[in-house]
Coordinates of C-alpha atoms in Angstrom, one line a residue:
Chain A
X82 CA 12.7 -92.8 58.5
X83 CA 15.9 -92.0 56.6
X84 CA 16.3 -95.6 55.7
X85 CA 12.7 -95.7 54.2
X86 CA 13.4 -92.7 52.2
X87 CA 16.7 -93.9 50.8
X88 CA 14.9 -97.3 50.1
X89 CA 12.2 -95.5 48.1
X90 CA 14.6 -93.6 46.1
X91 CA 16.6 -96.8 45.3
X92 CA 13.4 -98.5 44.4
X93 CA 12.5 -95.6 42.0
X94 CA 15.8 -95.6 40.3
X95 CA 16.0 -99.4 40.1
X96 CA 12.5 -99.6 38.7
X97 CA 13.2 -96.9 36.1
X98 CA 16.4 -98.5 35.0
X99 CA 14.7 -101.8 34.7
X100 CA 11.8 -100.4 32.7
X101 CA 14.1 -98.5 30.3
X102 CA 16.3 -101.6 29.7
X103 CA 13.1 -103.7 29.0
X104 CA 12.0 -101.2 26.3
X105 CA 15.5 -101.0 24.8
X106 CA 16.0 -97.3 25.5
X107 CA 19.6 -96.4 25.8
X108 CA 20.7 -94.9 29.2
X109 CA 23.7 -93.0 30.4
X110 CA 25.3 -89.8 29.3
X111 CA 27.2 -91.2 26.3
X112 CA 24.8 -89.4 23.9
X113 CA 26.3 -86.1 24.8
X114 CA 29.1 -86.8 22.5
X115 CA 27.0 -87.7 19.4
X116 CA 26.3 -85.3 16.6
X117 CA 23.1 -83.4 16.7
X118 CA 22.6 -83.1 13.0
X119 CA 20.8 -79.8 13.2
X120 CA 21.7 -76.2 13.2
X121 CA 20.1 -73.3 15.1
X122 CA 19.8 -69.6 14.3
X123 CA 21.2 -67.9 17.2
X124 CA 24.6 -69.1 18.7
X125 CA 27.1 -67.2 20.7
X126 CA 29.7 -69.8 20.2
X127 CA 30.7 -71.8 17.1
X128 CA 28.1 -74.5 16.4
X129 CA 26.8 -76.4 13.3
X130 CA 25.1 -79.6 12.4
X131 CA 28.2 -81.6 13.2
X132 CA 28.5 -80.4 16.7
X133 CA 27.8 -82.7 19.6
X134 CA 24.9 -82.6 22.1
X135 CA 27.3 -81.3 24.7
X136 CA 28.0 -78.2 22.5
X137 CA 24.2 -77.8 21.9
X138 CA 23.6 -77.8 25.6
X139 CA 26.2 -75.0 26.0
X140 CA 24.6 -73.0 23.1
X141 CA 21.2 -73.3 24.7
X142 CA 22.6 -72.4 28.1
X143 CA 24.3 -69.4 26.8
X144 CA 21.1 -68.2 25.0
X145 CA 19.2 -68.7 28.2
X146 CA 21.9 -66.7 30.1
X147 CA 22.1 -63.8 27.7
X148 CA 18.4 -63.2 27.6
X149 CA 18.2 -63.6 31.3
X150 CA 21.1 -61.3 32.1
X151 CA 19.9 -58.6 29.6
X152 CA 16.3 -59.1 30.8
X153 CA 17.2 -58.7 34.6
X154 CA 19.2 -55.6 33.6
X155 CA 16.3 -53.9 31.6
X156 CA 13.6 -55.1 34.0
X157 CA 15.5 -53.6 37.0
X158 CA 16.1 -50.3 35.1
X159 CA 12.5 -50.1 33.9
X160 CA 11.1 -51.3 37.2
X161 CA 12.9 -48.7 39.4
X162 CA 11.9 -45.9 37.0
X163 CA 8.2 -47.0 36.9
X164 CA 8.2 -47.7 40.7
X165 CA 9.5 -44.3 41.4
X166 CA 7.3 -42.7 38.8
X167 CA 4.3 -44.2 40.7
X168 CA 5.3 -42.3 43.7
X169 CA 5.7 -39.0 41.8
X170 CA 3.6 -36.0 42.9
X171 CA 2.9 -35.4 39.2
X172 CA -0.6 -36.7 38.6
X173 CA 0.1 -37.7 35.0
X174 CA 3.4 -39.4 35.7
X175 CA 2.0 -41.5 38.4
X176 CA -1.1 -42.5 36.5
X177 CA 0.8 -43.6 33.5
X178 CA 3.1 -45.7 35.7
X179 CA 0.0 -47.2 37.3
X180 CA -1.5 -48.0 33.9
X181 CA 1.8 -49.6 32.8
X182 CA 1.9 -51.8 36.0
X183 CA -1.8 -52.9 35.7
X184 CA -1.4 -53.9 31.9
X185 CA 1.8 -55.8 32.1
X186 CA 1.2 -57.4 35.4
X187 CA -2.2 -58.8 34.6
X188 CA -1.7 -60.4 31.2
X189 CA -0.2 -63.9 31.1
X190 CA 3.5 -63.8 30.1
X191 CA 3.0 -66.3 27.3
X192 CA 0.4 -64.1 25.6
X193 CA 2.8 -61.3 26.0
X194 CA 5.6 -63.1 24.3
X195 CA 3.4 -64.2 21.5
X196 CA 2.2 -60.6 21.2
X197 CA 5.5 -59.1 20.7
X198 CA 6.6 -62.0 18.4
X199 CA 3.6 -61.6 16.2
X200 CA 4.0 -57.9 16.2
X201 CA 7.6 -58.1 15.0
X202 CA 6.7 -60.9 12.5
X203 CA 3.5 -59.6 11.1
X204 CA 3.6 -55.8 11.3
X205 CA 7.2 -55.3 10.3
X206 CA 7.9 -55.3 6.6
X207 CA 9.9 -57.9 4.6
X208 CA 13.7 -57.4 4.2
X209 CA 13.3 -55.7 0.9
X210 CA 11.2 -53.0 2.4
X211 CA 13.0 -52.7 5.7
X212 CA 12.7 -49.8 8.0
X213 CA 16.2 -48.1 7.7
X214 CA 18.0 -45.3 9.5
X215 CA 21.0 -43.7 7.8
X216 CA 21.3 -46.8 5.8
X217 CA 23.1 -48.7 8.6
X218 CA 20.3 -49.6 11.0
X219 CA 17.6 -51.9 9.7
X220 CA 14.5 -53.4 11.1
X221 CA 12.5 -56.1 9.4
X222 CA 10.5 -59.2 10.1
X223 CA 13.7 -61.2 10.1
X224 CA 15.3 -59.2 12.9
X225 CA 17.1 -56.1 13.9
X226 CA 20.4 -55.2 12.3
X227 CA 23.1 -52.9 13.6
X228 CA 26.4 -51.8 12.3
X229 CA 29.2 -53.7 13.9
X230 CA 33.0 -54.2 13.2
X231 CA 35.2 -57.1 12.2
X232 CA 38.6 -57.4 13.9
X233 CA 41.9 -57.5 12.0
X234 CA 45.1 -58.7 13.6
X235 CA 45.7 -56.7 16.8
X236 CA 42.0 -56.3 17.3
X237 CA 42.0 -58.8 20.1
X238 CA 43.9 -56.4 22.3
X239 CA 41.0 -54.0 22.3
X240 CA 39.3 -55.6 25.2
X241 CA 42.5 -55.3 27.3
X242 CA 42.7 -51.6 26.5
X243 CA 39.0 -51.0 27.3
X244 CA 39.7 -52.8 30.7
X245 CA 42.6 -50.5 31.2
X246 CA 40.5 -47.5 30.5
X247 CA 37.9 -48.8 32.9
X248 CA 40.4 -49.3 35.6
X249 CA 41.8 -45.8 35.0
X250 CA 38.3 -44.3 35.2
X251 CA 37.7 -46.2 38.4
X252 CA 40.9 -44.9 39.9
X253 CA 40.0 -41.2 39.0
X254 CA 36.5 -41.7 40.4
X255 CA 37.9 -43.0 43.7
X256 CA 40.2 -40.1 43.8
X257 CA 37.5 -37.6 43.0
X258 CA 35.4 -38.9 45.8
X259 CA 38.2 -38.8 48.3
X260 CA 39.0 -35.2 47.2
X261 CA 35.3 -34.3 47.6
X262 CA 35.3 -35.7 51.2
X263 CA 38.6 -34.0 52.0
X264 CA 38.0 -30.5 50.5
X265 CA 34.2 -30.4 49.9
X266 CA 34.9 -29.3 46.4
X267 CA 33.6 -31.0 43.3
X268 CA 35.9 -30.2 40.4
X269 CA 35.5 -30.9 36.8
X270 CA 36.9 -34.4 36.7
X271 CA 35.7 -34.8 33.2
X272 CA 39.0 -33.6 32.1
X273 CA 40.9 -36.5 33.7
X274 CA 38.4 -39.1 32.2
X275 CA 39.1 -37.5 28.7
X276 CA 42.8 -37.5 29.4
X277 CA 42.8 -41.2 30.3
X278 CA 40.7 -42.0 27.2
X279 CA 43.1 -40.1 24.9
X280 CA 46.2 -41.9 26.5
X281 CA 44.6 -45.4 26.1
X282 CA 43.3 -44.6 22.5
X283 CA 46.5 -43.0 21.4
X284 CA 48.7 -45.8 22.8
X285 CA 46.5 -48.4 21.2
X286 CA 46.4 -46.7 17.8
X287 CA 50.2 -46.1 17.7
X288 CA 50.9 -49.8 18.5
X289 CA 48.5 -51.5 16.3
X290 CA 46.8 -48.9 13.9
X291 CA 43.2 -49.2 13.3
X292 CA 42.7 -53.1 13.4
X293 CA 39.1 -52.8 12.5
X294 CA 36.8 -52.5 9.6
X295 CA 33.2 -51.5 9.5
X296 CA 30.8 -54.4 9.2
X297 CA 27.6 -52.9 7.9
X298 CA 24.5 -54.9 7.3
X299 CA 23.6 -55.0 3.6
X300 CA 20.8 -56.6 1.7
X301 CA 22.1 -59.7 0.0
X302 CA 19.6 -62.0 -1.8
X303 CA 16.6 -62.4 0.4
X304 CA 18.0 -61.0 3.7
X305 CA 20.6 -58.8 5.3
X306 CA 24.0 -60.1 5.9
X307 CA 26.7 -58.7 8.0
X308 CA 26.6 -56.3 11.0
X309 CA 25.1 -57.3 14.4
X310 CA 21.9 -59.0 14.0
X311 CA 19.2 -60.0 16.6
X312 CA 16.5 -62.6 15.7
X313 CA 12.9 -61.4 16.2
X314 CA 12.5 -64.3 18.6
X315 CA 15.2 -62.9 20.8
X316 CA 13.9 -59.3 20.7
X317 CA 10.4 -60.5 21.4
X318 CA 11.4 -62.5 24.3
X319 CA 13.7 -59.9 25.7
X320 CA 11.0 -57.2 25.5
X321 CA 8.3 -59.4 26.9
X322 CA 10.4 -60.6 29.8
X323 CA 11.6 -57.2 30.6
X324 CA 8.4 -55.4 30.5
X325 CA 6.5 -58.1 32.4
X326 CA 9.0 -58.5 35.1
X327 CA 9.5 -54.7 35.3
X328 CA 5.8 -54.3 36.3
X329 CA 6.4 -56.6 39.3
X330 CA 9.7 -54.9 40.2
X331 CA 7.9 -51.4 40.0
X332 CA 5.5 -52.5 42.7
X333 CA 8.4 -54.0 44.8
X334 CA 10.3 -50.7 44.5
X335 CA 7.2 -48.8 45.4
X336 CA 6.5 -51.0 48.4
X337 CA 10.1 -50.6 49.5
X338 CA 10.1 -46.8 49.3
X339 CA 6.7 -46.7 51.1
X340 CA 8.1 -48.9 53.8
X341 CA 10.6 -46.2 54.8
X342 CA 8.8 -44.1 57.5
X343 CA 7.6 -40.6 56.7
X344 CA 9.9 -39.3 59.4
X345 CA 13.0 -40.2 57.4
X346 CA 11.7 -38.1 54.4
X347 CA 10.9 -35.3 56.8
X348 CA 14.2 -35.4 58.7
X349 CA 16.1 -35.4 55.3
X350 CA 14.0 -32.3 54.2
X351 CA 14.4 -30.6 57.5
X352 CA 18.2 -30.9 57.1
X353 CA 17.9 -29.2 53.7
X354 CA 19.1 -32.2 51.7
X355 CA 18.2 -32.0 48.0
X356 CA 15.7 -34.5 47.0
X357 CA 18.2 -36.4 44.9
X358 CA 20.6 -36.7 47.8
X359 CA 17.7 -37.6 50.1
X360 CA 16.7 -40.4 47.8
X361 CA 20.1 -41.8 47.1
X362 CA 21.6 -41.7 50.7
X363 CA 18.6 -42.0 52.9
X364 CA 15.5 -43.5 51.3
X365 CA 16.8 -46.0 48.7
X366 CA 19.5 -47.7 51.1
X367 CA 16.7 -48.3 53.6
X368 CA 14.2 -49.4 51.0
X369 CA 16.7 -51.8 49.6
X370 CA 16.4 -53.9 52.7
X371 CA 12.7 -54.5 51.9
X372 CA 13.2 -54.6 48.1
X373 CA 16.0 -57.2 47.8
X374 CA 14.4 -60.4 48.9
X375 CA 11.2 -60.1 46.6
X376 CA 13.5 -58.7 43.8
X377 CA 15.6 -61.9 44.1
X378 CA 12.4 -63.9 43.5
X379 CA 11.7 -61.9 40.4
X380 CA 15.2 -62.4 39.0
X381 CA 14.7 -66.2 39.6
X382 CA 11.2 -66.0 38.0
X383 CA 12.6 -64.2 34.9
X384 CA 15.3 -66.6 34.4
X385 CA 12.9 -69.6 34.6
X386 CA 10.2 -67.8 32.5
X387 CA 12.8 -67.5 29.7
X388 CA 11.8 -71.2 29.1
X389 CA 8.5 -70.1 27.8
X390 CA 10.5 -69.0 24.7
X391 CA 10.0 -72.5 23.5
X392 CA 6.6 -71.1 22.2
X393 CA 8.2 -68.9 19.7
X394 CA 11.2 -71.2 19.0
X395 CA 13.9 -69.0 20.6
X396 CA 16.7 -71.6 20.9
X397 CA 17.3 -71.4 24.6
X398 CA 17.9 -74.4 26.9
X399 CA 14.5 -75.9 27.2
X400 CA 13.7 -75.3 23.6
X401 CA 16.8 -76.9 22.0
X402 CA 17.9 -79.3 24.7
X403 CA 14.9 -80.4 26.7
X404 CA 12.9 -80.1 23.4
X405 CA 14.6 -80.9 20.1
X406 CA 17.6 -82.9 21.6
X407 CA 15.1 -84.9 23.9
X408 CA 12.9 -85.7 20.9
X409 CA 15.9 -86.8 18.8
X410 CA 17.7 -89.0 21.5
X411 CA 14.7 -90.0 23.6
X412 CA 16.8 -90.0 26.7
X413 CA 14.2 -88.0 28.7
X414 CA 15.6 -88.9 32.2
X415 CA 19.1 -87.8 31.7
X416 CA 18.0 -84.7 29.7
X417 CA 15.4 -83.4 32.2
X418 CA 17.9 -84.2 34.9
X419 CA 20.5 -82.0 33.3
X420 CA 18.1 -79.3 32.6
X421 CA 16.7 -79.2 36.0
X422 CA 20.1 -79.2 37.5
X423 CA 21.2 -76.2 35.4
X424 CA 18.1 -74.1 36.3
X425 CA 18.8 -75.1 39.9
X426 CA 22.4 -74.0 39.7
X427 CA 21.4 -70.7 38.0
X428 CA 18.8 -70.1 40.8
X429 CA 21.2 -70.8 43.6
X430 CA 23.9 -68.7 42.1
X431 CA 21.4 -65.8 41.7
X432 CA 20.3 -66.2 45.3
X433 CA 23.7 -66.4 46.6
X434 CA 24.7 -63.1 44.9
X435 CA 21.5 -61.4 46.2
X436 CA 21.9 -62.7 49.7
X437 CA 25.5 -61.6 49.8
X438 CA 24.5 -58.0 48.8
X439 CA 21.5 -58.2 51.3
X440 CA 23.8 -59.1 54.2
X441 CA 25.8 -56.0 53.3
X442 CA 22.8 -53.6 53.8
X443 CA 21.4 -55.2 56.8
X444 CA 20.7 -52.8 59.7
X445 CA 22.8 -52.9 62.9
X446 CA 20.6 -53.2 65.9
X447 CA 21.1 -53.6 69.6
Chain B
X231 CA 10.7 -6.0 57.3
X232 CA 11.8 -5.5 60.8
X233 CA 15.5 -6.2 61.6
X234 CA 15.1 -7.6 65.0
X235 CA 12.6 -10.3 64.3
X236 CA 14.1 -13.5 62.9
X237 CA 10.8 -15.1 62.2
X238 CA 7.7 -13.1 61.3
X239 CA 4.4 -14.9 60.8
X240 CA 1.4 -12.9 59.8
X241 CA -2.3 -13.9 58.9
X242 CA -1.1 -17.6 58.5
X243 CA -3.9 -20.0 57.3
X244 CA -3.7 -23.7 56.8
X245 CA -6.2 -26.3 55.8
X246 CA -6.1 -30.1 55.8
X247 CA -8.8 -30.6 53.2
X248 CA -11.9 -28.9 54.8
X249 CA -10.4 -28.8 58.2
X250 CA -9.1 -25.4 59.1
X251 CA -6.1 -26.3 61.2
X252 CA -4.4 -22.9 61.6
X253 CA -6.6 -19.7 61.8
X254 CA -5.0 -16.3 61.1
X255 CA -1.8 -16.9 63.2
X256 CA 0.3 -13.8 63.9
X257 CA 3.7 -14.4 65.6
X258 CA 6.9 -12.6 65.6
X259 CA 10.0 -14.1 67.2
X260 CA 13.1 -12.0 68.1
X261 CA 16.6 -13.5 67.6
X262 CA 17.6 -15.4 70.6
X263 CA 14.1 -15.7 71.9
X264 CA 12.8 -19.0 73.4
X265 CA 9.2 -19.8 72.9
X266 CA 7.2 -22.7 74.3
X267 CA 4.0 -23.7 72.5
X268 CA 1.5 -25.8 74.3
X269 CA -2.1 -26.8 73.9
X270 CA -4.3 -29.8 73.6
X271 CA -3.6 -32.4 70.9
X272 CA -5.1 -31.4 67.5
X273 CA -4.7 -27.7 68.3
X274 CA -2.3 -27.2 65.4
X275 CA 0.9 -26.5 67.5
X276 CA 3.1 -29.1 65.6
X277 CA 1.6 -27.9 62.2
X278 CA 2.6 -24.3 63.1
X279 CA 6.3 -25.1 63.6
X280 CA 6.2 -27.4 60.6
X281 CA 5.2 -24.7 58.5
X282 CA 8.2 -22.7 59.5
X283 CA 10.6 -25.0 57.7
X284 CA 8.0 -25.9 55.0
X285 CA 7.4 -29.5 56.0
X286 CA 3.8 -28.3 55.6
X287 CA 2.9 -25.7 53.0
X288 CA 0.6 -22.9 54.2
X289 CA -2.6 -21.8 52.3
X290 CA -2.6 -18.2 53.3
X291 CA -0.5 -15.4 55.0
X292 CA 3.2 -14.9 55.0
X293 CA 6.1 -16.5 56.8
X294 CA 9.4 -14.6 56.7
X295 CA 12.3 -16.4 58.2
X296 CA 15.6 -14.3 58.5
X297 CA 14.5 -11.9 56.0
X298 CA 13.6 -14.6 53.4
X299 CA 10.0 -15.1 52.5
X300 CA 8.7 -18.7 52.5
X301 CA 7.0 -19.1 49.1
X302 CA 7.1 -21.9 46.6
X303 CA 10.5 -20.9 45.4
X304 CA 12.9 -24.0 46.0
X305 CA 15.8 -21.7 46.5
X306 CA 14.1 -19.9 49.3
X307 CA 12.9 -23.1 50.9
X308 CA 16.4 -24.7 50.7
X309 CA 17.9 -21.5 52.3
X310 CA 15.5 -21.5 55.1
X311 CA 15.9 -25.2 55.8
X312 CA 19.6 -24.7 56.0
X313 CA 19.1 -22.0 58.8
X314 CA 16.5 -23.8 60.7
X315 CA 17.1 -27.2 62.5
X316 CA 14.4 -29.5 63.6
X317 CA 14.1 -32.1 66.3
X318 CA 11.3 -34.6 66.0
X319 CA 9.3 -36.7 68.5
X320 CA 10.4 -39.9 66.9
X321 CA 14.1 -38.8 66.5
X322 CA 14.2 -39.8 62.9
X323 CA 17.9 -40.6 62.8
X324 CA 18.9 -42.4 59.7
X325 CA 19.2 -46.0 60.9
X326 CA 21.7 -47.2 58.3
X327 CA 24.3 -44.7 59.2
X328 CA 26.5 -44.4 62.2
X329 CA 25.9 -41.6 64.6
X330 CA 28.9 -39.7 63.0
X331 CA 27.6 -40.4 59.5
X332 CA 24.2 -39.0 60.5
X333 CA 25.8 -35.9 61.7
X334 CA 28.1 -35.2 58.7
X335 CA 25.6 -36.1 55.9
X336 CA 24.0 -32.6 55.6
X337 CA 27.1 -30.4 56.1
X338 CA 29.0 -32.4 53.5
X339 CA 26.1 -32.7 50.9
X340 CA 24.3 -29.3 51.5
X341 CA 27.0 -26.9 52.5
X342 CA 30.0 -28.7 50.8
X343 CA 32.0 -28.8 54.1
X344 CA 35.1 -30.9 53.8
X345 CA 34.6 -34.4 55.5
X346 CA 37.4 -34.0 57.9
X347 CA 36.1 -30.6 59.0
X348 CA 32.5 -32.0 59.3
X349 CA 33.7 -34.7 61.4
X350 CA 35.5 -32.5 63.7
X351 CA 32.4 -30.3 64.0
X352 CA 30.2 -33.3 64.6
X353 CA 32.4 -34.7 67.4
X354 CA 32.4 -31.1 69.0
X355 CA 28.6 -31.2 69.0
X356 CA 28.4 -34.8 70.1
X357 CA 30.5 -33.7 73.1
X358 CA 28.1 -30.8 73.8
X359 CA 25.2 -33.3 73.9
X360 CA 27.4 -35.4 76.1
X361 CA 27.8 -38.6 73.9
X362 CA 31.2 -38.2 72.3
X363 CA 32.0 -41.9 72.7
X364 CA 29.1 -43.2 70.7
X365 CA 30.1 -41.8 67.3
X366 CA 30.8 -45.0 65.5
X367 CA 27.6 -46.8 66.8
X368 CA 24.3 -47.2 64.9
X369 CA 21.2 -45.5 66.1
X370 CA 19.7 -48.9 66.9
X371 CA 22.3 -49.5 69.3
X372 CA 21.5 -46.4 71.5
X373 CA 18.8 -45.6 74.1
X374 CA 15.9 -43.3 73.2
X375 CA 17.4 -40.5 75.2
X376 CA 20.8 -41.0 73.5
X377 CA 19.1 -41.1 70.0
X378 CA 17.3 -37.8 70.7
X379 CA 20.5 -36.1 71.8
X380 CA 22.2 -37.4 68.6
X381 CA 19.3 -35.8 66.6
X382 CA 19.8 -32.5 68.4
X383 CA 23.6 -32.7 67.6
X384 CA 22.8 -33.7 63.9
X385 CA 20.6 -30.5 63.6
X386 CA 23.4 -28.3 65.2
X387 CA 25.9 -29.5 62.8
X388 CA 24.2 -27.4 60.1
X389 CA 24.9 -24.4 62.5
X390 CA 21.3 -23.3 62.3
X391 CA 20.2 -19.9 63.7
X392 CA 16.8 -21.3 64.8
X393 CA 15.9 -24.6 66.3
X394 CA 12.4 -26.1 66.2
X395 CA 11.6 -28.8 68.7
X396 CA 8.4 -30.9 68.0
X397 CA 7.5 -32.7 71.3
X398 CA 11.1 -33.8 71.8
X399 CA 10.6 -35.7 74.9
X400 CA 7.1 -37.2 74.3
X401 CA 8.4 -40.7 73.0
X402 CA 10.9 -41.0 75.9
X403 CA 10.9 -43.1 79.0
X404 CA 10.6 -40.8 82.1
X405 CA 14.2 -41.3 83.2
X406 CA 15.6 -40.2 79.8
X407 CA 13.5 -37.0 79.5
X408 CA 15.8 -35.2 81.9
X409 CA 19.0 -35.8 80.0
X410 CA 17.3 -34.4 76.7
X411 CA 15.9 -31.4 78.6
X412 CA 19.3 -30.6 80.1
X413 CA 20.8 -30.5 76.5
X414 CA 18.0 -28.2 75.5
X415 CA 18.4 -25.9 78.5
X416 CA 22.1 -25.8 77.7
X417 CA 21.4 -24.8 74.2
X418 CA 19.0 -22.1 75.3
X419 CA 21.5 -20.5 77.6
X420 CA 23.9 -20.2 74.7
X421 CA 21.4 -17.9 72.9
X422 CA 19.9 -20.2 70.3
X423 CA 16.5 -18.9 69.0
X424 CA 14.1 -21.9 69.9
X425 CA 10.6 -22.7 69.3
X426 CA 9.6 -25.8 71.4
X427 CA 6.3 -27.6 71.3
X428 CA 6.3 -29.3 74.7
X429 CA 4.3 -30.1 77.8
X430 CA 7.4 -29.9 80.0
X431 CA 6.2 -27.1 82.1
X432 CA 9.4 -27.1 84.2
X433 CA 11.4 -26.5 81.1
X434 CA 9.0 -23.8 80.0
X435 CA 9.3 -22.0 83.4
X436 CA 13.1 -22.2 83.4
X437 CA 14.0 -21.2 79.8
X438 CA 11.0 -19.6 77.9
X439 CA 10.7 -15.9 77.3
X440 CA 7.1 -16.5 76.2
X441 CA 4.5 -19.3 76.5
X442 CA 2.0 -19.6 73.8
X443 CA -1.2 -21.5 74.3
X444 CA -3.0 -22.8 71.2
X445 CA -6.4 -24.4 70.8
X446 CA -8.5 -25.2 67.8
X447 CA -6.0 -23.7 65.4
X448 CA -5.7 -20.2 67.1
X449 CA -3.3 -18.6 69.5
X450 CA -5.6 -18.2 72.7
X451 CA -3.0 -16.6 75.0
X452 CA 0.6 -15.7 75.2
X453 CA 2.6 -14.4 78.2
X454 CA 5.7 -14.8 80.1
X455 CA 6.0 -18.2 81.8
X456 CA 5.3 -16.8 85.3
X457 CA 2.2 -14.9 84.3
X458 CA 1.0 -17.8 82.1
X459 CA 1.2 -20.5 84.7
X460 CA 0.3 -18.5 87.9
X461 CA -2.4 -16.2 86.4
X462 CA -3.9 -17.6 83.1
X463 CA -6.5 -15.3 81.6
X464 CA -8.6 -17.5 79.3
X465 CA -11.1 -20.2 80.5
X466 CA -9.6 -22.7 78.0
X467 CA -6.0 -22.1 79.2
X468 CA -7.1 -22.6 82.8
X469 CA -8.9 -25.9 81.8
X470 CA -5.8 -27.2 79.9
X471 CA -3.4 -26.1 82.8
X472 CA -5.6 -27.8 85.4
X473 CA -5.5 -31.0 83.3
X474 CA -1.8 -31.2 82.9
X475 CA -0.8 -30.0 86.2
X476 CA -3.6 -31.7 88.0
X477 CA -2.2 -35.3 87.6

């Protein structure tokens, strides 16, 4: 049986290699070092026409990663809010949540991506007639522009200082929790957070001064330059993926909360727990056991669905690598193999993280 | 408002849709009094005690608990719930927390008791319900009788003035009923005000000051246990008693 399977694989590989050789198609991964000869409009790392396919792969992967990670974040936030809103006693709130779910869940994702894209491209004005806010935020059919900053010497240390601030806050929060458990008192610890902030900021400024300058978007020629910009493709894709996936997550959250028995709500109420404490300490932890497995599936779906961005030419993995790069090099077998491997890796990574979390919230039984 | 009554229920009406589940109920409970409520299923006895801590809202009449009127004011409801403990038929322990965590959750989050103090108190009550050595176990690792005793301890940790029991032994195997009833008798002997919905007639005879019989949403008869069991007045009471004692 195993021998037959291995034989079948060997036959397939051998046959493919022979066919490719007969058609004079290059094989092997050497093409990864060649120049791509084309530029793309969203890159998180340095890239231009002279960069290699290897670099292109990384740019595409990062674009997939950023839209997936942000999408998962927003979808989870919106999904939990809508899911809990559907369970609200307020008629209007629960009906609105119901309508949200039914609209976004029942329309094909591709249509939704195109809808948001067309909306951004067609409805929004040209750069010269941009919607502006305080002359620093701009929205037009070429993208969304936000004020940002450029670093001067010493600016690179900012991340370290922010990290230090985060660690300080974490320490204070831990300490506040311990104090609360020890004495039952919740004191105004805001003071301590501000103190840490002032120390970090003061230390930083005294060492390096202000190593930043404002980088405001400004209209130059036909479009805005400077600032932090997001392409309409990115915004449309992120909005569509977040809203679409959130509608499924909302139903998962609702099912999870409903799976917790009525007695748990009643016991929490009878003990006099305020509803926020009851939700956070009693209901959600139990609902999570039911929520996590299907939530993981939704995260995987969102990541894989980001490949639909090829339809609006957002330069993610499938669009630039399995699309443009494949057309240019013709090395379909290698490129598809690499692409599939990457998605498999991303999915297994997500599953691994979620399973680790799930193991932590599993109930202890006899 | 009378000082000696800890619970005063007057002209209480409650509907489930069109179904009139409680009809003009009047009941006063003195501090320290033990009351057993019995009656056929669907007679409204559980609903009655669930109205007292507002797990069910009432549609007419007044409930005054410890001088505080039970209305829609969240503050009043919270106050009453912190004074009134409840034990359920299905235990309703929090399965994702240890026994000790179950016990300290409400004292810490509702009353702001320091954790160490809450733990000491919890261990004291776990001792009282005779399971001090199970504090670090999860509810799923305990027997039904042990779980129900933990549930009683969990309620007691809020140091309530009144305890409500909603068929606390109905979901237990026969050999475990005794251990739970013993804890309840113990509690009664220490002067807790108790309202118990139960069909444990031995328990009623032993601790109840009054037995109340309900049918179709009304209080049909109330009397001391001896008079109630030995000389029931109403036909429906006689029928009910013959059914539960007959077998």
